[in-house]
XYZ file of C-alpha atoms in Angstrom:
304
model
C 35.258 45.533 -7.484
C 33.260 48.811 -7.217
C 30.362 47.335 -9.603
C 29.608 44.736 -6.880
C 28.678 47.332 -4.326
C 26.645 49.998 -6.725
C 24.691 47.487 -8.249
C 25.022 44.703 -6.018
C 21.352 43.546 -6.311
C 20.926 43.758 -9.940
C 23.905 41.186 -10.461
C 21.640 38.628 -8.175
C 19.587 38.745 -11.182
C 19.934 36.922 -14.657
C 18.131 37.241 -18.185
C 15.934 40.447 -19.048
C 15.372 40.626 -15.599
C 19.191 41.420 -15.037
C 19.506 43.799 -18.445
C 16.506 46.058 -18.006
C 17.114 46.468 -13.898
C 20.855 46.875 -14.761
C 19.610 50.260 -17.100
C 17.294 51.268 -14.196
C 20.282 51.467 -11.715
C 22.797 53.122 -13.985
C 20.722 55.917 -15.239
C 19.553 56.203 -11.454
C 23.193 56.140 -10.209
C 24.789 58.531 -13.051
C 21.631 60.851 -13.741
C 21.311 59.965 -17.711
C 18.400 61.004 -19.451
C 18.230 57.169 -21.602
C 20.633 53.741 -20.869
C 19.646 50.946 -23.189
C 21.193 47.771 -24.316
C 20.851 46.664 -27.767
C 21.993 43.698 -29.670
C 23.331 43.555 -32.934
C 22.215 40.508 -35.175
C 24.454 39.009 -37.183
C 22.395 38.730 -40.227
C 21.457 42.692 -39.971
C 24.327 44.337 -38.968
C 23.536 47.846 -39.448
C 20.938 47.836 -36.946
C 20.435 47.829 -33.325
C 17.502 45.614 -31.552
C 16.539 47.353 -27.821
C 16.666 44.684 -25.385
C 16.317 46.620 -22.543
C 16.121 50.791 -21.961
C 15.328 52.835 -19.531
C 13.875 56.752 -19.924
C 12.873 59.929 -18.666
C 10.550 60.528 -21.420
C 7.876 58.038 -21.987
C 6.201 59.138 -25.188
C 9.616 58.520 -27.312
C 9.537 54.751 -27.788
C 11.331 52.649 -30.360
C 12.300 48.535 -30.911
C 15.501 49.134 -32.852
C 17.263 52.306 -34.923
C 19.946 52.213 -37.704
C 23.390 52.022 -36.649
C 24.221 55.218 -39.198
C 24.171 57.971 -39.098
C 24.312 57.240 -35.235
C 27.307 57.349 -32.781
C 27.126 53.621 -32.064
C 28.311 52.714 -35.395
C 32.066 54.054 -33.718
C 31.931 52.139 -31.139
C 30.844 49.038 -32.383
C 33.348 49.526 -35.729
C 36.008 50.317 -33.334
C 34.724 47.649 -30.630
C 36.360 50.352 -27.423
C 34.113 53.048 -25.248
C 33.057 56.128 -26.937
C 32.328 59.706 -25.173
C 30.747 62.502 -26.357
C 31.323 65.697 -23.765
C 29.112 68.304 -25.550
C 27.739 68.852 -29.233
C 26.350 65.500 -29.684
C 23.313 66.607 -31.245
C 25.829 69.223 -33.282
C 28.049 66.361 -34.561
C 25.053 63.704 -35.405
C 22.286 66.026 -36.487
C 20.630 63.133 -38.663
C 19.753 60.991 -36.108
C 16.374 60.642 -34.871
C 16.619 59.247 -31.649
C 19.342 62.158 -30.674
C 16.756 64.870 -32.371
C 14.044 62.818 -29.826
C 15.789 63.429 -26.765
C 17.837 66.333 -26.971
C 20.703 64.378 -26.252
C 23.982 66.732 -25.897
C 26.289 63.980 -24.124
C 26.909 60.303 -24.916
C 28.868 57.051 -23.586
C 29.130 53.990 -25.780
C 30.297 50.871 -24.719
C 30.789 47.876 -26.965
C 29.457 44.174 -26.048
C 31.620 41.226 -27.684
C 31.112 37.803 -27.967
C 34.423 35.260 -26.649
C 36.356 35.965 -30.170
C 35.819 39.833 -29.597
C 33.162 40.158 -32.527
C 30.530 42.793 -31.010
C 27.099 41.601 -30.369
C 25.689 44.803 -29.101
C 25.995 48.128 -27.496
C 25.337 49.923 -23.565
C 24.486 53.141 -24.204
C 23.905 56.761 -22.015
C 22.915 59.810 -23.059
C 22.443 63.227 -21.559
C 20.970 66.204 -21.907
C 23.618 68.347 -20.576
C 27.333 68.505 -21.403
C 29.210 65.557 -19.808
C 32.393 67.001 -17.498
C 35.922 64.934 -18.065
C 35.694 63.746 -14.205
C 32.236 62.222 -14.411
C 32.986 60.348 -18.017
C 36.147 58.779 -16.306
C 34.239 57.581 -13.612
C 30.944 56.337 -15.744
C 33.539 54.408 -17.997
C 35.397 53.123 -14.702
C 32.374 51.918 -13.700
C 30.810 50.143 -16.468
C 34.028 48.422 -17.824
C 33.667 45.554 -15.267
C 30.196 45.011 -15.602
C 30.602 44.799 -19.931
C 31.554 41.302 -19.940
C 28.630 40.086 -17.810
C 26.686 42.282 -19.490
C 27.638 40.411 -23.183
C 26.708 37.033 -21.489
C 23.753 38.010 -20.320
C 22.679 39.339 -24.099
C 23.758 36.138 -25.602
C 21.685 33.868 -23.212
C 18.856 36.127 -23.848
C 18.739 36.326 -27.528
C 19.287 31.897 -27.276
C 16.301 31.870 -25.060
C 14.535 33.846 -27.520
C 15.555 32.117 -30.324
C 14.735 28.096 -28.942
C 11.055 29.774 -27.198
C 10.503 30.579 -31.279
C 11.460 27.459 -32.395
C 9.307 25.503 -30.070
C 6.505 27.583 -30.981
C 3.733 25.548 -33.086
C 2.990 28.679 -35.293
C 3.015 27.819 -38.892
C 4.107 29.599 -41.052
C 7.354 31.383 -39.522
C 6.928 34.731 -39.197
C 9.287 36.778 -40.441
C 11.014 37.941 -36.791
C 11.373 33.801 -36.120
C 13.336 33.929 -39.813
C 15.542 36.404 -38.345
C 16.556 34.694 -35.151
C 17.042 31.567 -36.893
C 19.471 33.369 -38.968
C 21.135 34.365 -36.269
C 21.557 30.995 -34.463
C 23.154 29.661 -37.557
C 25.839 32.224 -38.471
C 26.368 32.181 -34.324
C 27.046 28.894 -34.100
C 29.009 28.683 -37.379
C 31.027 31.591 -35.908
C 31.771 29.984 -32.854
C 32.346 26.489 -33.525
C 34.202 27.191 -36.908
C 32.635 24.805 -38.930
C 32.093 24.572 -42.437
C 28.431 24.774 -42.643
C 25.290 25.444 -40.349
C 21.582 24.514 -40.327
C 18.673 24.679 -38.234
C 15.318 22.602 -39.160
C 11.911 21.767 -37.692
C 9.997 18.436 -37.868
C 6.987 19.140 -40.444
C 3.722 18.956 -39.255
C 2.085 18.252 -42.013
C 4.179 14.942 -42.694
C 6.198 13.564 -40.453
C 8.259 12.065 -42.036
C 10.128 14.925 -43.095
C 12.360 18.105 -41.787
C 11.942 21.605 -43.252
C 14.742 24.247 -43.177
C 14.505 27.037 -41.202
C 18.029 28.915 -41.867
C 21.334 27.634 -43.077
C 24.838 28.846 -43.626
C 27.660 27.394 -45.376
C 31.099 29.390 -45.222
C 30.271 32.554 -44.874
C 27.362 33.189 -46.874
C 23.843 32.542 -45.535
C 22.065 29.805 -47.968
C 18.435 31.824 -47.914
C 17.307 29.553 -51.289
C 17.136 26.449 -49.145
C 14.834 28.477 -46.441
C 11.781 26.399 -46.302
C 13.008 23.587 -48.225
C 11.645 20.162 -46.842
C 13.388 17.156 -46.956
C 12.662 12.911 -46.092
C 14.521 11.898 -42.596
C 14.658 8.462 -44.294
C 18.175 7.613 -45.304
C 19.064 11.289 -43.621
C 21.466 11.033 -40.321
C 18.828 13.295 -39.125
C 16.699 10.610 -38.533
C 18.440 9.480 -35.191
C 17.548 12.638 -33.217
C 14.044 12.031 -33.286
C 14.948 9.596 -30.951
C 18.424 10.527 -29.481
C 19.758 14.236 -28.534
C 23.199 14.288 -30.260
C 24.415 12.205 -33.450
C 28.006 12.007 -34.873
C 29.556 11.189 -37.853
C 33.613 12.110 -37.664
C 34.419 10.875 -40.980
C 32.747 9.889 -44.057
C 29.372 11.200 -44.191
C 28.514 11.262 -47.346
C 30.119 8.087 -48.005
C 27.465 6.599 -45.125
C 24.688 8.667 -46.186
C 24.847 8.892 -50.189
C 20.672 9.847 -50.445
C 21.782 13.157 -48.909
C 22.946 15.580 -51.804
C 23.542 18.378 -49.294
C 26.541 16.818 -48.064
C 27.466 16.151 -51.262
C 26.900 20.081 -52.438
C 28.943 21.391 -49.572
C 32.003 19.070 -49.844
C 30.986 17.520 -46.131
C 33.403 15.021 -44.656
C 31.651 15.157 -41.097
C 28.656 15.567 -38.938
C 27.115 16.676 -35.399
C 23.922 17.089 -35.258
C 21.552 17.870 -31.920
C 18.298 17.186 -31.369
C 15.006 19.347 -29.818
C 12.571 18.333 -27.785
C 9.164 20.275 -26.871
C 7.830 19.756 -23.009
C 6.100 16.156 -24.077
C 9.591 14.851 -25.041
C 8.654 14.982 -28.653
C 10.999 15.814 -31.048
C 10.192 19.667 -32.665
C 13.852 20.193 -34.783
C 17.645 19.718 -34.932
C 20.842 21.859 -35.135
C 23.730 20.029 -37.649
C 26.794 20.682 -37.675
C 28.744 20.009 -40.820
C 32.728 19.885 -41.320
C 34.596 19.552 -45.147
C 37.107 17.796 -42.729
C 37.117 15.073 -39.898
C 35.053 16.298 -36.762
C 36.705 15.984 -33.093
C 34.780 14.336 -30.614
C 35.496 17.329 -29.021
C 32.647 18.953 -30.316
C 30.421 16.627 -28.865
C 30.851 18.011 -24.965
C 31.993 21.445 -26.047
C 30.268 23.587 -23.677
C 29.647 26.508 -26.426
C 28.208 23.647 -28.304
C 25.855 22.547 -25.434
């Protein structure tokens, strides 16, 4: 594969490392004025998050821009490559990071998840008009590195996410509300359950779990955000001691003190447990079904 050879190194590495050295190399190898690589969170989906970005000018700096009026929003809507040869600034006058840079040429490229939902966006701009030959050979180029590429985003924005959760800080800020979103829907989205949540162990009584996001269908449950609740009579209460529980049928049968279960029609359960450094439990992802649960789920390696 031609990748392997032009940026042969950079795939030795992993994490941000890996992202922002990958946007070094290609605007090195293909003479582009910017390359970044941006996610796209679920829970704000018209905007992009830099993860990584790489410049010619240094006094233009930015964490995230709008996804419209800006080119990206084709290519993630459409979820294929998009080139611009000339006229870029011409076609997208509006946006600011174009205006910032000059930018007359432009090559999108889409970053998907497993089920082909994008999770983010390569980018190159120019500013000089892009011929047919080089475009075909940029796109050539960057197509076998995309899926690597999406992996690499994903594992970064978990690392993210479980560093925030394991941080003592108290309240959450609002960026750690964000993430948390995120991990929820995510994990919704990929194990097609019927409901999400993520919670932390209270440190102000331990004997009790506050919400930090949850999801149920499709529609993120941002009432219960910060809602505490007793691990007494909870299923819950085994991962302060154990990493994964499972109910396959009957939960709220087995666990009647929980009204959740009850409010989201839940028939089963999964839950896994967090531990900080001292092996001291910090939170828990469940899992809840409105039908019986495989043991599947328990050694599914999206799961884990």
């Amino acid at each position: 594969m031609r990748s392997d050879s032009e940026f042969g190194s950079v795939l030795l590495q992993s994490g941000s490392t890996f992202l922002q050295e990958l946007c070094d190399s290609i605007r090195n190898r293909f003479g582009a004025q910017i390359v970044l690589i941006g996610t796209l969170r679920i829970a704000e989906s018209e905007r992009v998050y830099v993860m990584a970005c790489s410049k010619q000018r240094a006094d233009v700096n930015f964490e995230h821009y709008d996804v419209c009026p800006a080119p990206c929003q084709r290519v993630l809507t459409e979820r294929k490559i998009i080139v611009y040869h000339e006229n870029l600034n011409d076609i997208y006058p509006d946006d600011e990071g174009i205006r910032a840079f000059e930018s007359v040429s432009y090559v999108g490229c889409p970053l998907m998840d497993e089920r082909g939902k994008s999770i983010g966006i390569l980018v190159l701009e120019w500013a000089t008009p892009l011929s047919k030959e080089k475009a075909e050979m940029v796109v050539q180029s960057l197509s076998a590195l995309l899926p690597r590429v999406s992996v690499e985003v994903l594992h970064v924005t978990t690392e993210h996410a479980f560093q925030a959760l394991m941080s003592p800080a108290d309240p959450i800020a609002k960026t750690d509300v964000e993430i948390f979103r995120t991990i929820v829907q995510q994990a919704a989205a990929l194990s097609q359950v019927h409901g999400v949540m993520l919670a932390k162990c209270d440190t102000a009584a331990t004997s009790q779990f506050r919400v930090l996001a949850c999801v149920v269908g499709d529609e993120l449950q941002r009432s219960a955000e910060g809602a505490t609740f007793a691990y007494d009579d909870s299923p819950c209460s085994y991962l302060r001691k154990s990493d994964t529980f499972f109910c396959e049928r009957g939960v709220q049968e087995k666990f009647p003190a929980v009204t959740f279960f009850k409010d989201v029609n839940a028939e089963s359960y999964l839950g896994f447990g967090f531990r900080n450094n001292e092996g001291r439990p910090v939170g828990h992802l469940i899992l809840v079904h409105d039908r019986p649960m495989s043991q599947r789920a328990l050694t599914s390696p999206i799961l884990n």
